[in-house]
């Protein structure tokens, strides 16, 4: 009843060139030379030296980051807790309203 129509391959137009013949060549191994020894590169930048001032700055910066991230996480947790409590209160009020409506009938 329903038969798929399979497309036919189009025939190429224009001149078709025959494939070129590739002649095999002999591989001649070269004389084995040891690889050059790598030379250690000279340091392109100076070594960072930590002074007491930079250590204090790093510790202070790290403490500030930890405090900010902690404050953000605590505020998000508090927002979720407040939202959950308000939804629970709304559910109790709706349940009370529906129960009092059922008693009146």
mmCIF file of C-alpha atoms in Angstrom:
data_model
loop_
_atom_site.group_PDB
_atom_site.id
_atom_site.type_symbol
_atom_site.label_atom_id
_atom_site.label_comp_id
_atom_site.label_asym_id
_atom_site.label_seq_id
_atom_site.Cartn_x
_atom_site.Cartn_y
_atom_site.Cartn_z
ATOM 1 C CA UNK A 1 0.000 0.000 0.000
ATOM 2 C CA UNK A 2 2.564 2.570 1.098
ATOM 3 C CA UNK A 3 5.947 1.934 -0.450
ATOM 4 C CA UNK A 4 8.841 4.317 0.013
ATOM 5 C CA UNK A 5 10.370 5.725 -3.123
ATOM 6 C CA UNK A 6 14.115 5.170 -3.082
ATOM 7 C CA UNK A 7 16.005 7.941 -4.880
ATOM 8 C CA UNK A 8 18.401 6.957 -7.643
ATOM 9 C CA UNK A 9 22.018 8.076 -7.664
ATOM 10 C CA UNK A 10 22.557 10.962 -10.064
ATOM 11 C CA UNK A 11 25.039 10.312 -12.833
ATOM 12 C CA UNK A 12 28.078 12.601 -12.949
ATOM 13 C CA UNK A 13 28.203 15.142 -15.747
ATOM 14 C CA UNK A 14 31.308 16.478 -17.459
ATOM 15 C CA UNK A 15 34.744 14.948 -17.842
ATOM 16 C CA UNK A 16 35.746 12.296 -15.379
ATOM 17 C CA UNK A 17 39.487 11.841 -14.970
ATOM 18 C CA UNK A 18 40.779 8.349 -14.288
ATOM 19 C CA UNK A 19 42.500 7.837 -10.948
ATOM 20 C CA UNK A 20 46.236 8.461 -10.958
ATOM 21 C CA UNK A 21 48.527 5.514 -10.430
ATOM 22 C CA UNK A 22 50.699 5.670 -7.339
ATOM 23 C CA UNK A 23 54.119 4.086 -7.630
ATOM 24 C CA UNK A 24 55.506 2.479 -4.453
ATOM 25 C CA UNK A 25 58.773 3.887 -3.195
ATOM 26 C CA UNK A 26 61.386 2.190 -1.078
ATOM 27 C CA UNK A 27 61.823 3.417 2.472
ATOM 28 C CA UNK A 28 65.468 3.877 3.418
ATOM 29 C CA UNK A 29 66.085 4.207 7.179
ATOM 30 C CA UNK A 30 68.261 7.166 8.110
ATOM 31 C CA UNK A 31 71.219 6.917 10.447
ATOM 32 C CA UNK A 32 70.110 6.880 14.083
ATOM 33 C CA UNK A 33 71.017 10.115 15.835
ATOM 34 C CA UNK A 34 70.387 10.595 19.556
ATOM 35 C CA UNK A 35 67.770 13.222 20.379
ATOM 36 C CA UNK A 36 69.167 16.531 21.615
ATOM 37 C CA UNK A 37 69.246 17.019 25.368
ATOM 38 C CA UNK A 38 66.603 19.592 26.382
ATOM 39 C CA UNK A 39 67.993 22.722 27.920
ATOM 40 C CA UNK A 40 66.211 24.082 30.988
ATOM 41 C CA UNK A 41 64.570 27.404 30.072
ATOM 42 C CA UNK A 42 65.540 30.468 32.018
ATOM 43 C CA UNK A 43 62.771 31.744 34.315
ATOM 44 C CA UNK A 44 60.828 34.372 32.412
ATOM 45 C CA UNK A 45 59.265 35.963 35.506
ATOM 46 C CA UNK A 46 60.498 36.631 39.005
ATOM 47 C CA UNK A 47 59.577 34.327 41.873
ATOM 48 C CA UNK A 48 56.722 35.644 44.036
ATOM 49 C CA UNK A 49 57.885 36.363 47.551
ATOM 50 C CA UNK A 50 55.285 36.522 50.297
ATOM 51 C CA UNK A 51 55.902 39.282 52.785
ATOM 52 C CA UNK A 52 53.980 39.511 56.063
ATOM 53 C CA UNK A 53 51.836 42.291 54.573
ATOM 54 C CA UNK A 54 50.772 40.196 51.584
ATOM 55 C CA UNK A 55 50.014 37.218 53.839
ATOM 56 C CA UNK A 56 47.751 39.399 55.986
ATOM 57 C CA UNK A 57 46.055 40.757 52.848
ATOM 58 C CA UNK A 58 45.481 37.244 51.474
ATOM 59 C CA UNK A 59 44.070 35.988 54.771
ATOM 60 C CA UNK A 60 41.828 39.051 55.067
ATOM 61 C CA UNK A 61 40.579 38.673 51.500
ATOM 62 C CA UNK A 62 39.870 34.970 51.978
ATOM 63 C CA UNK A 63 37.999 35.669 55.210
ATOM 64 C CA UNK A 64 35.914 38.345 53.494
ATOM 65 C CA UNK A 65 35.001 35.968 50.662
ATOM 66 C CA UNK A 66 33.983 33.235 53.114
ATOM 67 C CA UNK A 67 31.848 35.671 55.115
ATOM 68 C CA UNK A 68 30.093 37.055 52.019
ATOM 69 C CA UNK A 69 29.359 33.593 50.605
ATOM 70 C CA UNK A 70 28.128 32.433 54.008
ATOM 71 C CA UNK A 71 25.822 35.449 54.341
ATOM 72 C CA UNK A 72 24.367 34.828 50.883
ATOM 73 C CA UNK A 73 23.754 31.134 51.617
ATOM 74 C CA UNK A 74 22.164 31.862 55.006
ATOM 75 C CA UNK A 75 19.874 34.487 53.484
ATOM 76 C CA UNK A 76 18.777 32.044 50.773
ATOM 77 C CA UNK A 77 18.065 29.390 53.405
ATOM 78 C CA UNK A 78 16.088 31.912 55.439
ATOM 79 C CA UNK A 79 14.064 32.908 52.358
ATOM 80 C CA UNK A 80 13.199 29.261 51.685
ATOM 81 C CA UNK A 81 12.216 28.719 55.327
ATOM 82 C CA UNK A 82 9.971 31.805 55.376
ATOM 83 C CA UNK A 83 8.332 30.786 52.102
ATOM 84 C CA UNK A 84 7.681 27.273 53.416
ATOM 85 C CA UNK A 85 6.192 28.622 56.645
ATOM 86 C CA UNK A 86 3.897 31.012 54.778
ATOM 87 C CA UNK A 87 2.705 28.237 52.470
ATOM 88 C CA UNK A 88 2.004 26.063 55.513
ATOM 89 C CA UNK A 89 -0.031 28.855 57.144
ATOM 90 C CA UNK A 90 -2.005 29.368 53.927
ATOM 91 C CA UNK A 91 -2.742 25.636 53.781
ATOM 92 C CA UNK A 92 -4.006 25.621 57.394
ATOM 93 C CA UNK A 93 -6.244 28.645 56.725
ATOM 94 C CA UNK A 94 -7.672 27.111 53.539
ATOM 95 C CA UNK A 95 -8.291 23.814 55.330
ATOM 96 C CA UNK A 96 -10.097 25.647 58.117
ATOM 97 C CA UNK A 97 -12.235 27.594 55.661
ATOM 98 C CA UNK A 98 -13.166 24.467 53.733
ATOM 99 C CA UNK A 99 -13.983 22.571 56.938
ATOM 100 C CA UNK A 100 -16.215 25.373 58.253
ATOM 101 C CA UNK A 101 -17.992 25.546 54.885
ATOM 102 C CA UNK A 102 -18.691 21.813 55.020
ATOM 103 C CA UNK A 103 -20.122 22.118 58.589
ATOM 104 C CA UNK A 104 -22.632 24.792 57.530
ATOM 105 C CA UNK A 105 -24.328 22.539 55.011
#
